[in-house]
Amino acid sequence: MPAGEQHPEGRDAPAINFWGEHPATEAEFYAAHGVEGESSYFSAPRADEGPERQLFTRAWTFQSTAVFLARSGFACFAADLPGHGRSHGLRAFVPDLDAAVADLLAFFRAVRAREDHAGLRCFLFGESMGGAICLLIHLRTPPDEWAGAVLVAPMCKISDRIRPPWPLPEILTFVARFAPTAPIVPTADLIDKSVKVAAKRAVAARNPVRYGGRPRLGTVVELLRATDELGARLGEITVPFLVVHGSADEVTDPDVSRALYEAAASKDKTIKIYDGMLHSLLFGEPEENIQRVRGDILAWLNERCTPAATP
């Protein structure tokens, strides 16, 4: 594409790297932030004879949040969902979220089994749909497997305010049986709804692994199913958690986070609602807002990693 020519959608062309053109390599980028990073593929175990599933994984992730936590002394590990980022599969297609959760759990348990991680406390961390996945992982594991969870604007239930009215979910479910991969579900531009700072919206739009098409029908139906499950099981959640949400979030509903806080059986639970903030709390806000949310997350984690004083 000639220099200066705009992307067909009106956005700038994707950047070479998720952080831009400079520095040229990931190693240089991480070195500039004082952390080390590595990436690889994890072969998820299969109970049947189906094709092998390859998840793209990172140790530290590509998000600035993980760099911040790594600089604060935490080892961070992440995996792309099937069909997302650099993991294998049709782009943006997740036909079975339970299988994806099982794959992620297998990866995290493989990380925990490493000798140099023995005795370390392990926390789940998820934003938006990732928050829902964290809770699904918790509900499928022994109650003491995780020291806690940080849930950032979690999509743990589709709010009645934005849920498609009856009978549309039933129609979508029926049609998905015949055309699950069809990218036909209409949706607003989530970047515009999520990211407050205009310059950061341009950066998000240029992410080279960002999927720019419409949501696939089977993925939307599966997300509705999974969030319906979570919404019905909020009272079974026992993991210690911090949930943070922006009061002006139009992508996930802060009232759902309030419902999670009220319903969860966890004895250690904290909620923070930030006035006027949007969905992308850890990237899309002005820097002073990001530092505020990061500080609250770090304080919560540090408090639960510090040994209690003995009398």
PDB file of C-alpha atoms in Angstrom:
ATOM      1  CA  MET A   1       0.000   0.000   0.000  1.00  0.00           C
ATOM      2  CA  PRO A   2       1.569   3.360  -0.977  1.00  0.00           C
ATOM      3  CA  ALA A   3       2.757   5.631   1.814  1.00  0.00           C
ATOM      4  CA  GLY A   4      -0.024   7.792   3.152  1.00  0.00           C
ATOM      5  CA  GLU A   5      -2.825   5.659   1.686  1.00  0.00           C
ATOM      6  CA  GLN A   6      -5.595   4.899   4.153  1.00  0.00           C
ATOM      7  CA  HIS A   7      -6.879   1.465   5.112  1.00  0.00           C
ATOM      8  CA  PRO A   8     -10.119   0.581   3.251  1.00  0.00           C
ATOM      9  CA  GLU A   9     -12.099   0.946   6.495  1.00  0.00           C
ATOM     10  CA  GLY A  10     -10.797   4.472   6.979  1.00  0.00           C
ATOM     11  CA  ARG A  11      -8.266   3.450   9.626  1.00  0.00           C
ATOM     12  CA  ASP A  12      -4.513   3.475   9.267  1.00  0.00           C
ATOM     13  CA  ALA A  13      -2.962   0.246   8.001  1.00  0.00           C
ATOM     14  CA  PRO A  14      -2.005  -2.302  10.684  1.00  0.00           C
ATOM     15  CA  ALA A  15       1.297  -1.668  12.421  1.00  0.00           C
ATOM     16  CA  ILE A  16       4.236  -4.022  12.063  1.00  0.00           C
ATOM     17  CA  ASN A  17       4.094  -4.741  15.810  1.00  0.00           C
ATOM     18  CA  PHE A  18       1.350  -4.268  18.400  1.00  0.00           C
ATOM     19  CA  TRP A  19       3.329  -1.356  19.905  1.00  0.00           C
ATOM     20  CA  GLY A  20       4.092   0.290  16.545  1.00  0.00           C
ATOM     21  CA  GLU A  21       7.139   0.356  14.278  1.00  0.00           C
ATOM     22  CA  HIS A  22       9.824   1.063  16.904  1.00  0.00           C
ATOM     23  CA  PRO A  23      11.648  -0.647  18.450  1.00  0.00           C
ATOM     24  CA  ALA A  24      11.981  -3.270  15.750  1.00  0.00           C
ATOM     25  CA  THR A  25      11.882  -6.465  17.875  1.00  0.00           C
ATOM     26  CA  GLU A  26       9.971  -7.813  20.861  1.00  0.00           C
ATOM     27  CA  ALA A  27      13.209  -8.363  22.770  1.00  0.00           C
ATOM     28  CA  GLU A  28      14.068  -4.671  22.437  1.00  0.00           C
ATOM     29  CA  PHE A  29      10.545  -3.668  23.441  1.00  0.00           C
ATOM     30  CA  TYR A  30      10.616  -5.759  26.615  1.00  0.00           C
ATOM     31  CA  ALA A  31      14.175  -4.704  27.435  1.00  0.00           C
ATOM     32  CA  ALA A  32      13.044  -1.078  27.277  1.00  0.00           C
ATOM     33  CA  HIS A  33      10.461  -1.907  29.959  1.00  0.00           C
ATOM     34  CA  GLY A  34      12.845  -3.901  32.126  1.00  0.00           C
ATOM     35  CA  VAL A  35      11.168  -7.295  31.652  1.00  0.00           C
ATOM     36  CA  GLU A  36      11.768 -10.504  29.766  1.00  0.00           C
ATOM     37  CA  GLY A  37       9.197 -12.031  27.422  1.00  0.00           C
ATOM     38  CA  GLU A  38       8.893 -15.261  25.509  1.00  0.00           C
ATOM     39  CA  SER A  39       6.298 -16.850  23.230  1.00  0.00           C
ATOM     40  CA  SER A  40       5.524 -20.391  22.135  1.00  0.00           C
ATOM     41  CA  TYR A  41       2.734 -22.761  21.090  1.00  0.00           C
ATOM     42  CA  PHE A  42       1.044 -25.098  23.582  1.00  0.00           C
ATOM     43  CA  SER A  43      -0.436 -28.373  22.285  1.00  0.00           C
ATOM     44  CA  ALA A  44      -3.687 -28.842  24.172  1.00  0.00           C
ATOM     45  CA  PRO A  45      -4.290 -32.476  25.198  1.00  0.00           C
ATOM     46  CA  ARG A  46      -7.114 -34.263  23.381  1.00  0.00           C
ATOM     47  CA  ALA A  47      -9.447 -36.907  24.772  1.00  0.00           C
ATOM     48  CA  ASP A  48     -10.536 -37.915  21.269  1.00  0.00           C
ATOM     49  CA  GLU A  49      -8.883 -38.370  17.882  1.00  0.00           C
ATOM     50  CA  GLY A  50      -9.705 -34.884  16.579  1.00  0.00           C
ATOM     51  CA  PRO A  51      -7.114 -32.481  15.204  1.00  0.00           C
ATOM     52  CA  GLU A  52      -4.509 -31.142  17.600  1.00  0.00           C
ATOM     53  CA  ARG A  53      -5.270 -27.673  18.994  1.00  0.00           C
ATOM     54  CA  GLN A  54      -2.377 -25.238  19.143  1.00  0.00           C
ATOM     55  CA  LEU A  55      -2.661 -22.240  21.483  1.00  0.00           C
ATOM     56  CA  PHE A  56      -0.314 -19.317  21.068  1.00  0.00           C
ATOM     57  CA  THR A  57       1.043 -18.505  24.521  1.00  0.00           C
ATOM     58  CA  ARG A  58       3.149 -15.831  26.130  1.00  0.00           C
ATOM     59  CA  ALA A  59       5.121 -15.617  29.314  1.00  0.00           C
ATOM     60  CA  TRP A  60       5.116 -12.300  31.274  1.00  0.00           C
ATOM     61  CA  THR A  61       1.499 -10.921  27.357  1.00  0.00           C
ATOM     62  CA  PHE A  62       1.376  -8.499  24.675  1.00  0.00           C
ATOM     63  CA  GLN A  63      -0.665  -6.102  26.826  1.00  0.00           C
ATOM     64  CA  SER A  64       0.963  -3.313  28.767  1.00  0.00           C
ATOM     65  CA  THR A  65      -0.809  -4.600  31.902  1.00  0.00           C
ATOM     66  CA  ALA A  66       1.333  -7.727  31.955  1.00  0.00           C
ATOM     67  CA  VAL A  67       4.474  -5.642  31.458  1.00  0.00           C
ATOM     68  CA  PHE A  68       3.407  -3.505  34.432  1.00  0.00           C
ATOM     69  CA  LEU A  69       2.771  -6.574  36.612  1.00  0.00           C
ATOM     70  CA  ALA A  70       6.046  -8.188  35.508  1.00  0.00           C
ATOM     71  CA  ARG A  71       7.937  -5.047  36.502  1.00  0.00           C
ATOM     72  CA  SER A  72       6.165  -5.273  39.875  1.00  0.00           C
ATOM     73  CA  GLY A  73       7.533  -8.765  40.515  1.00  0.00           C
ATOM     74  CA  PHE A  74       4.810 -11.018  39.108  1.00  0.00           C
ATOM     75  CA  ALA A  75       5.446 -13.754  36.546  1.00  0.00           C
ATOM     76  CA  CYS A  76       2.671 -13.415  33.954  1.00  0.00           C
ATOM     77  CA  PHE A  77       1.447 -16.044  31.496  1.00  0.00           C
ATOM     78  CA  ALA A  78      -1.263 -15.767  28.848  1.00  0.00           C
ATOM     79  CA  ALA A  79      -2.732 -17.744  25.973  1.00  0.00           C
ATOM     80  CA  ASP A  80      -4.743 -16.685  22.939  1.00  0.00           C
ATOM     81  CA  LEU A  81      -8.136 -18.340  22.593  1.00  0.00           C
ATOM     82  CA  PRO A  82      -8.578 -20.698  19.631  1.00  0.00           C
ATOM     83  CA  GLY A  83      -9.174 -18.580  16.542  1.00  0.00           C
ATOM     84  CA  HIS A  84      -7.814 -15.474  18.245  1.00  0.00           C
ATOM     85  CA  GLY A  85      -4.436 -13.760  18.143  1.00  0.00           C
ATOM     86  CA  ARG A  86      -1.914 -16.265  16.836  1.00  0.00           C
ATOM     87  CA  SER A  87      -3.618 -19.455  18.039  1.00  0.00           C
ATOM     88  CA  HIS A  88      -4.775 -21.951  15.429  1.00  0.00           C
ATOM     89  CA  GLY A  89      -8.319 -21.994  14.102  1.00  0.00           C
ATOM     90  CA  LEU A  90     -10.709 -19.928  12.025  1.00  0.00           C
ATOM     91  CA  ARG A  91     -10.411 -16.289  13.055  1.00  0.00           C
ATOM     92  CA  ALA A  92     -12.857 -15.217  15.775  1.00  0.00           C
ATOM     93  CA  PHE A  93     -14.568 -18.625  15.841  1.00  0.00           C
ATOM     94  CA  VAL A  94     -15.017 -20.333  19.226  1.00  0.00           C
ATOM     95  CA  PRO A  95     -17.586 -23.105  18.732  1.00  0.00           C
ATOM     96  CA  ASP A  96     -17.062 -24.673  22.161  1.00  0.00           C
ATOM     97  CA  LEU A  97     -16.071 -22.424  25.032  1.00  0.00           C
ATOM     98  CA  ASP A  98     -15.883 -25.378  27.436  1.00  0.00           C
ATOM     99  CA  ALA A  99     -13.183 -26.950  25.251  1.00  0.00           C
ATOM    100  CA  ALA A 100     -11.336 -23.627  25.139  1.00  0.00           C
ATOM    101  CA  VAL A 101     -11.500 -23.372  28.936  1.00  0.00           C
ATOM    102  CA  ALA A 102     -10.121 -26.923  29.242  1.00  0.00           C
ATOM    103  CA  ASP A 103      -7.231 -26.034  26.919  1.00  0.00           C
ATOM    104  CA  LEU A 104      -6.402 -22.892  28.892  1.00  0.00           C
ATOM    105  CA  LEU A 105      -6.568 -24.789  32.176  1.00  0.00           C
ATOM    106  CA  ALA A 106      -4.181 -27.434  30.803  1.00  0.00           C
ATOM    107  CA  PHE A 107      -1.721 -24.691  29.825  1.00  0.00           C
ATOM    108  CA  PHE A 108      -1.915 -22.909  33.191  1.00  0.00           C
ATOM    109  CA  ARG A 109      -1.473 -26.177  35.067  1.00  0.00           C
ATOM    110  CA  ALA A 110       1.579 -26.954  32.917  1.00  0.00           C
ATOM    111  CA  VAL A 111       3.012 -23.579  33.923  1.00  0.00           C
ATOM    112  CA  ARG A 112       2.274 -24.189  37.602  1.00  0.00           C
ATOM    113  CA  ALA A 113       3.969 -27.598  37.458  1.00  0.00           C
ATOM    114  CA  ARG A 114       7.352 -26.072  36.640  1.00  0.00           C
ATOM    115  CA  GLU A 115       9.925 -26.560  39.364  1.00  0.00           C
ATOM    116  CA  ASP A 116      10.772 -22.866  39.604  1.00  0.00           C
ATOM    117  CA  HIS A 117       7.101 -22.051  40.337  1.00  0.00           C
ATOM    118  CA  ALA A 118       6.760 -24.394  43.306  1.00  0.00           C
ATOM    119  CA  GLY A 119       5.060 -22.726  46.256  1.00  0.00           C
ATOM    120  CA  LEU A 120       4.033 -19.582  44.388  1.00  0.00           C
ATOM    121  CA  ARG A 121       0.495 -18.267  44.768  1.00  0.00           C
ATOM    122  CA  CYS A 122      -1.387 -18.256  41.464  1.00  0.00           C
ATOM    123  CA  PHE A 123      -4.027 -15.730  40.422  1.00  0.00           C
ATOM    124  CA  LEU A 124      -6.398 -15.617  37.482  1.00  0.00           C
ATOM    125  CA  PHE A 125      -6.584 -12.335  35.555  1.00  0.00           C
ATOM    126  CA  GLY A 126      -9.112 -11.576  32.824  1.00  0.00           C
ATOM    127  CA  GLU A 127     -10.612  -8.592  31.033  1.00  0.00           C
ATOM    128  CA  SER A 128     -14.104  -8.548  29.490  1.00  0.00           C
ATOM    129  CA  MET A 129     -14.726 -12.030  28.011  1.00  0.00           C
ATOM    130  CA  GLY A 130     -11.499 -13.081  29.737  1.00  0.00           C
ATOM    131  CA  GLY A 131     -13.151 -12.300  33.056  1.00  0.00           C
ATOM    132  CA  ALA A 132     -15.942 -14.731  32.215  1.00  0.00           C
ATOM    133  CA  ILE A 133     -13.361 -17.354  31.280  1.00  0.00           C
ATOM    134  CA  CYS A 134     -11.588 -16.868  34.623  1.00  0.00           C
ATOM    135  CA  LEU A 135     -14.826 -17.582  36.465  1.00  0.00           C
ATOM    136  CA  LEU A 136     -15.540 -20.622  34.286  1.00  0.00           C
ATOM    137  CA  ILE A 137     -12.042 -21.939  35.077  1.00  0.00           C
ATOM    138  CA  HIS A 138     -12.694 -21.384  38.788  1.00  0.00           C
ATOM    139  CA  LEU A 139     -16.029 -23.241  38.627  1.00  0.00           C
ATOM    140  CA  ARG A 140     -14.304 -26.226  36.971  1.00  0.00           C
ATOM    141  CA  THR A 141     -11.405 -26.544  39.442  1.00  0.00           C
ATOM    142  CA  PRO A 142     -11.033 -27.341  43.149  1.00  0.00           C
ATOM    143  CA  PRO A 143     -11.860 -24.312  45.328  1.00  0.00           C
ATOM    144  CA  ASP A 144      -8.311 -23.932  46.658  1.00  0.00           C
ATOM    145  CA  GLU A 145      -6.515 -24.121  43.282  1.00  0.00           C
ATOM    146  CA  TRP A 146      -6.386 -20.335  42.843  1.00  0.00           C
ATOM    147  CA  ALA A 147      -5.304 -17.715  45.353  1.00  0.00           C
ATOM    148  CA  GLY A 148      -7.616 -15.192  43.754  1.00  0.00           C
ATOM    149  CA  ALA A 149      -8.908 -13.582  40.583  1.00  0.00           C
ATOM    150  CA  VAL A 150      -8.711 -10.067  39.163  1.00  0.00           C
ATOM    151  CA  LEU A 151     -11.726  -9.377  36.949  1.00  0.00           C
ATOM    152  CA  VAL A 152     -11.574  -6.248  34.783  1.00  0.00           C
ATOM    153  CA  ALA A 153     -14.968  -5.208  33.355  1.00  0.00           C
ATOM    154  CA  PRO A 154     -15.947  -8.906  33.196  1.00  0.00           C
ATOM    155  CA  MET A 155     -18.615 -10.200  30.830  1.00  0.00           C
ATOM    156  CA  CYS A 156     -19.931 -12.663  33.380  1.00  0.00           C
ATOM    157  CA  LYS A 157     -23.555 -12.171  32.357  1.00  0.00           C
ATOM    158  CA  ILE A 158     -25.285 -10.457  29.442  1.00  0.00           C
ATOM    159  CA  SER A 159     -27.198  -7.559  30.947  1.00  0.00           C
ATOM    160  CA  ASP A 160     -30.937  -7.476  30.322  1.00  0.00           C
ATOM    161  CA  ARG A 161     -30.325  -3.927  29.099  1.00  0.00           C
ATOM    162  CA  ILE A 162     -28.273  -5.088  26.095  1.00  0.00           C
ATOM    163  CA  ARG A 163     -29.320  -8.729  25.697  1.00  0.00           C
ATOM    164  CA  PRO A 164     -31.101  -9.394  22.355  1.00  0.00           C
ATOM    165  CA  PRO A 165     -34.844  -9.611  23.026  1.00  0.00           C
ATOM    166  CA  TRP A 166     -36.820 -12.811  22.634  1.00  0.00           C
ATOM    167  CA  PRO A 167     -37.055 -14.565  20.223  1.00  0.00           C
ATOM    168  CA  LEU A 168     -33.799 -13.358  18.643  1.00  0.00           C
ATOM    169  CA  PRO A 169     -31.461 -15.555  20.803  1.00  0.00           C
ATOM    170  CA  GLU A 170     -33.556 -18.599  19.923  1.00  0.00           C
ATOM    171  CA  ILE A 171     -33.468 -17.692  16.220  1.00  0.00           C
ATOM    172  CA  LEU A 172     -29.695 -17.161  16.319  1.00  0.00           C
ATOM    173  CA  THR A 173     -29.227 -20.518  18.029  1.00  0.00           C
ATOM    174  CA  PHE A 174     -31.297 -22.268  15.365  1.00  0.00           C
ATOM    175  CA  VAL A 175     -29.506 -20.601  12.445  1.00  0.00           C
ATOM    176  CA  ALA A 176     -26.103 -21.308  14.045  1.00  0.00           C
ATOM    177  CA  ARG A 177     -26.732 -25.033  13.609  1.00  0.00           C
ATOM    178  CA  PHE A 178     -26.470 -24.563   9.856  1.00  0.00           C
ATOM    179  CA  ALA A 179     -24.046 -21.626   9.509  1.00  0.00           C
ATOM    180  CA  PRO A 180     -21.980 -21.382  12.723  1.00  0.00           C
ATOM    181  CA  THR A 181     -19.014 -19.649  11.071  1.00  0.00           C
ATOM    182  CA  ALA A 182     -21.039 -16.982   9.289  1.00  0.00           C
ATOM    183  CA  PRO A 183     -19.782 -13.481  10.247  1.00  0.00           C
ATOM    184  CA  ILE A 184     -23.224 -11.893  10.171  1.00  0.00           C
ATOM    185  CA  VAL A 185     -23.990 -10.650  13.691  1.00  0.00           C
ATOM    186  CA  PRO A 186     -24.334  -6.846  13.598  1.00  0.00           C
ATOM    187  CA  THR A 187     -22.414  -4.944  16.252  1.00  0.00           C
ATOM    188  CA  ALA A 188     -21.210  -1.432  16.961  1.00  0.00           C
ATOM    189  CA  ASP A 189     -17.529  -0.511  16.718  1.00  0.00           C
ATOM    190  CA  LEU A 190     -16.220  -1.696  20.101  1.00  0.00           C
ATOM    191  CA  ILE A 191     -13.073   0.416  19.850  1.00  0.00           C
ATOM    192  CA  ASP A 192     -15.131   3.597  19.796  1.00  0.00           C
ATOM    193  CA  LYS A 193     -17.238   2.361  22.707  1.00  0.00           C
ATOM    194  CA  SER A 194     -14.284   1.055  24.744  1.00  0.00           C
ATOM    195  CA  VAL A 195     -11.406   3.501  24.300  1.00  0.00           C
ATOM    196  CA  LYS A 196     -11.791   7.044  25.574  1.00  0.00           C
ATOM    197  CA  VAL A 197      -8.545   8.614  24.305  1.00  0.00           C
ATOM    198  CA  ALA A 198      -8.680   9.302  20.558  1.00  0.00           C
ATOM    199  CA  ALA A 199      -4.968   8.643  19.953  1.00  0.00           C
ATOM    200  CA  LYS A 200      -5.322   5.250  21.638  1.00  0.00           C
ATOM    201  CA  ARG A 201      -8.294   4.354  19.448  1.00  0.00           C
ATOM    202  CA  ALA A 202      -5.971   4.724  16.451  1.00  0.00           C
ATOM    203  CA  VAL A 203      -3.402   2.436  18.114  1.00  0.00           C
ATOM    204  CA  ALA A 204      -6.035  -0.197  18.912  1.00  0.00           C
ATOM    205  CA  ALA A 205      -7.350  -0.136  15.342  1.00  0.00           C
ATOM    206  CA  ARG A 206      -3.852  -0.813  13.990  1.00  0.00           C
ATOM    207  CA  ASN A 207      -3.225  -3.901  16.111  1.00  0.00           C
ATOM    208  CA  PRO A 208      -1.899  -6.408  13.528  1.00  0.00           C
ATOM    209  CA  VAL A 209      -3.740  -9.397  15.063  1.00  0.00           C
ATOM    210  CA  ARG A 210      -7.063  -7.614  15.535  1.00  0.00           C
ATOM    211  CA  TYR A 211     -10.079  -9.227  13.864  1.00  0.00           C
ATOM    212  CA  GLY A 212     -11.969  -6.533  11.985  1.00  0.00           C
ATOM    213  CA  GLY A 213     -14.993  -8.502  10.772  1.00  0.00           C
ATOM    214  CA  ARG A 214     -18.416  -9.039  12.270  1.00  0.00           C
ATOM    215  CA  PRO A 215     -18.787 -11.582  15.101  1.00  0.00           C
ATOM    216  CA  ARG A 216     -19.364 -15.140  13.915  1.00  0.00           C
ATOM    217  CA  LEU A 217     -22.778 -16.566  14.660  1.00  0.00           C
ATOM    218  CA  GLY A 218     -21.552 -19.684  16.456  1.00  0.00           C
ATOM    219  CA  THR A 219     -19.227 -17.663  18.692  1.00  0.00           C
ATOM    220  CA  VAL A 220     -22.016 -15.285  19.735  1.00  0.00           C
ATOM    221  CA  VAL A 221     -24.389 -18.160  20.511  1.00  0.00           C
ATOM    222  CA  GLU A 222     -21.709 -19.925  22.550  1.00  0.00           C
ATOM    223  CA  LEU A 223     -20.950 -16.730  24.488  1.00  0.00           C
ATOM    224  CA  LEU A 224     -24.646 -16.295  25.258  1.00  0.00           C
ATOM    225  CA  ARG A 225     -24.779 -19.879  26.519  1.00  0.00           C
ATOM    226  CA  ALA A 226     -21.694 -19.513  28.708  1.00  0.00           C
ATOM    227  CA  THR A 227     -22.760 -16.190  30.217  1.00  0.00           C
ATOM    228  CA  ASP A 228     -26.208 -17.616  30.926  1.00  0.00           C
ATOM    229  CA  GLU A 229     -24.461 -20.389  32.866  1.00  0.00           C
ATOM    230  CA  LEU A 230     -22.363 -17.901  34.797  1.00  0.00           C
ATOM    231  CA  GLY A 231     -25.326 -15.673  35.525  1.00  0.00           C
ATOM    232  CA  ALA A 232     -27.143 -18.641  37.071  1.00  0.00           C
ATOM    233  CA  ARG A 233     -24.082 -19.719  39.126  1.00  0.00           C
ATOM    234  CA  LEU A 234     -22.825 -16.438  40.613  1.00  0.00           C
ATOM    235  CA  GLY A 235     -23.708 -17.751  44.069  1.00  0.00           C
ATOM    236  CA  GLU A 236     -21.302 -20.699  43.611  1.00  0.00           C
ATOM    237  CA  ILE A 237     -18.248 -18.466  43.202  1.00  0.00           C
ATOM    238  CA  THR A 238     -15.938 -18.814  46.206  1.00  0.00           C
ATOM    239  CA  VAL A 239     -12.560 -17.624  44.894  1.00  0.00           C
ATOM    240  CA  PRO A 240     -11.210 -14.387  46.431  1.00  0.00           C
ATOM    241  CA  PHE A 241     -11.655 -11.692  43.813  1.00  0.00           C
ATOM    242  CA  LEU A 242     -11.269  -8.056  42.910  1.00  0.00           C
ATOM    243  CA  VAL A 243     -13.707  -6.783  40.297  1.00  0.00           C
ATOM    244  CA  VAL A 244     -13.134  -3.362  38.713  1.00  0.00           C
ATOM    245  CA  HIS A 245     -15.497  -1.642  36.289  1.00  0.00           C
ATOM    246  CA  GLY A 246     -16.103   1.750  34.722  1.00  0.00           C
ATOM    247  CA  SER A 247     -19.444   3.350  35.502  1.00  0.00           C
ATOM    248  CA  ALA A 248     -19.798   4.528  31.867  1.00  0.00           C
ATOM    249  CA  ASP A 249     -18.997   1.124  30.324  1.00  0.00           C
ATOM    250  CA  GLU A 250     -21.336   0.404  27.385  1.00  0.00           C
ATOM    251  CA  VAL A 251     -19.740  -2.935  26.398  1.00  0.00           C
ATOM    252  CA  THR A 252     -20.204  -4.820  29.669  1.00  0.00           C
ATOM    253  CA  ASP A 253     -22.623  -3.702  32.349  1.00  0.00           C
ATOM    254  CA  PRO A 254     -21.234  -2.460  35.696  1.00  0.00           C
ATOM    255  CA  ASP A 255     -24.509  -3.550  37.294  1.00  0.00           C
ATOM    256  CA  VAL A 256     -23.572  -7.135  36.435  1.00  0.00           C
ATOM    257  CA  SER A 257     -20.305  -6.696  38.365  1.00  0.00           C
ATOM    258  CA  ARG A 258     -22.353  -5.372  41.272  1.00  0.00           C
ATOM    259  CA  ALA A 259     -24.590  -8.453  41.014  1.00  0.00           C
ATOM    260  CA  LEU A 260     -21.494 -10.677  41.022  1.00  0.00           C
ATOM    261  CA  TYR A 261     -20.199  -8.950  44.150  1.00  0.00           C
ATOM    262  CA  GLU A 262     -23.536  -9.299  45.949  1.00  0.00           C
ATOM    263  CA  ALA A 263     -24.218 -12.915  44.935  1.00  0.00           C
ATOM    264  CA  ALA A 264     -20.760 -14.526  45.203  1.00  0.00           C
ATOM    265  CA  ALA A 265     -20.117 -16.752  48.205  1.00  0.00           C
ATOM    266  CA  SER A 266     -16.484 -15.580  48.372  1.00  0.00           C
ATOM    267  CA  LYS A 267     -15.466 -14.451  51.841  1.00  0.00           C
ATOM    268  CA  ASP A 268     -12.787 -12.192  50.352  1.00  0.00           C
ATOM    269  CA  LYS A 269     -14.306  -9.982  47.665  1.00  0.00           C
ATOM    270  CA  THR A 270     -13.775  -6.385  46.611  1.00  0.00           C
ATOM    271  CA  ILE A 271     -15.487  -4.196  44.033  1.00  0.00           C
ATOM    272  CA  LYS A 272     -14.378  -0.855  42.639  1.00  0.00           C
ATOM    273  CA  ILE A 273     -16.533   1.177  40.242  1.00  0.00           C
ATOM    274  CA  TYR A 274     -14.705   4.094  38.615  1.00  0.00           C
ATOM    275  CA  ASP A 275     -16.876   7.093  37.856  1.00  0.00           C
ATOM    276  CA  GLY A 276     -16.985   8.044  34.169  1.00  0.00           C
ATOM    277  CA  MET A 277     -14.539   5.393  32.942  1.00  0.00           C
ATOM    278  CA  LEU A 278     -15.284   3.245  29.878  1.00  0.00           C
ATOM    279  CA  HIS A 279     -14.683  -0.437  29.116  1.00  0.00           C
ATOM    280  CA  SER A 280     -10.936  -0.321  28.418  1.00  0.00           C
ATOM    281  CA  LEU A 281      -9.784   0.593  31.914  1.00  0.00           C
ATOM    282  CA  LEU A 282      -6.153  -0.469  31.461  1.00  0.00           C
ATOM    283  CA  PHE A 283      -5.467   0.954  28.005  1.00  0.00           C
ATOM    284  CA  GLY A 284      -8.099   3.323  26.689  1.00  0.00           C
ATOM    285  CA  GLU A 285      -8.316   5.807  29.545  1.00  0.00           C
ATOM    286  CA  PRO A 286      -6.086   8.844  30.222  1.00  0.00           C
ATOM    287  CA  GLU A 287      -2.845   7.806  31.914  1.00  0.00           C
ATOM    288  CA  GLU A 288      -3.856   9.105  35.346  1.00  0.00           C
ATOM    289  CA  ASN A 289      -6.949   6.862  35.272  1.00  0.00           C
ATOM    290  CA  ILE A 290      -4.903   3.855  34.161  1.00  0.00           C
ATOM    291  CA  GLN A 291      -2.421   4.416  36.981  1.00  0.00           C
ATOM    292  CA  ARG A 292      -5.272   4.589  39.480  1.00  0.00           C
ATOM    293  CA  VAL A 293      -6.746   1.250  38.358  1.00  0.00           C
ATOM    294  CA  ARG A 294      -3.303  -0.380  38.146  1.00  0.00           C
ATOM    295  CA  GLY A 295      -2.491   0.830  41.639  1.00  0.00           C
ATOM    296  CA  ASP A 296      -5.673  -0.687  43.061  1.00  0.00           C
ATOM    297  CA  ILE A 297      -4.979  -4.016  41.329  1.00  0.00           C
ATOM    298  CA  LEU A 298      -1.358  -4.121  42.476  1.00  0.00           C
ATOM    299  CA  ALA A 299      -2.298  -3.251  46.069  1.00  0.00           C
ATOM    300  CA  TRP A 300      -4.914  -6.026  46.114  1.00  0.00           C
ATOM    301  CA  LEU A 301      -2.442  -8.594  44.744  1.00  0.00           C
ATOM    302  CA  ASN A 302       0.400  -7.545  47.042  1.00  0.00           C
ATOM    303  CA  GLU A 303      -1.846  -7.766  50.108  1.00  0.00           C
ATOM    304  CA  ARG A 304      -2.652 -11.384  49.253  1.00  0.00           C
ATOM    305  CA  CYS A 305       0.958 -12.308  48.521  1.00  0.00           C
ATOM    306  CA  THR A 306       2.421 -10.868  51.724  1.00  0.00           C
ATOM    307  CA  PRO A 307       2.714 -13.427  54.546  1.00  0.00           C
ATOM    308  CA  ALA A 308       0.614 -12.564  57.560  1.00  0.00           C
ATOM    309  CA  ALA A 309       2.582 -11.282  60.519  1.00  0.00           C
ATOM    310  CA  THR A 310       3.007 -13.798  63.344  1.00  0.00           C
ATOM    311  CA  PRO A 311       2.367 -12.706  66.920  1.00  0.00           C
TER     312      PRO A 311
END
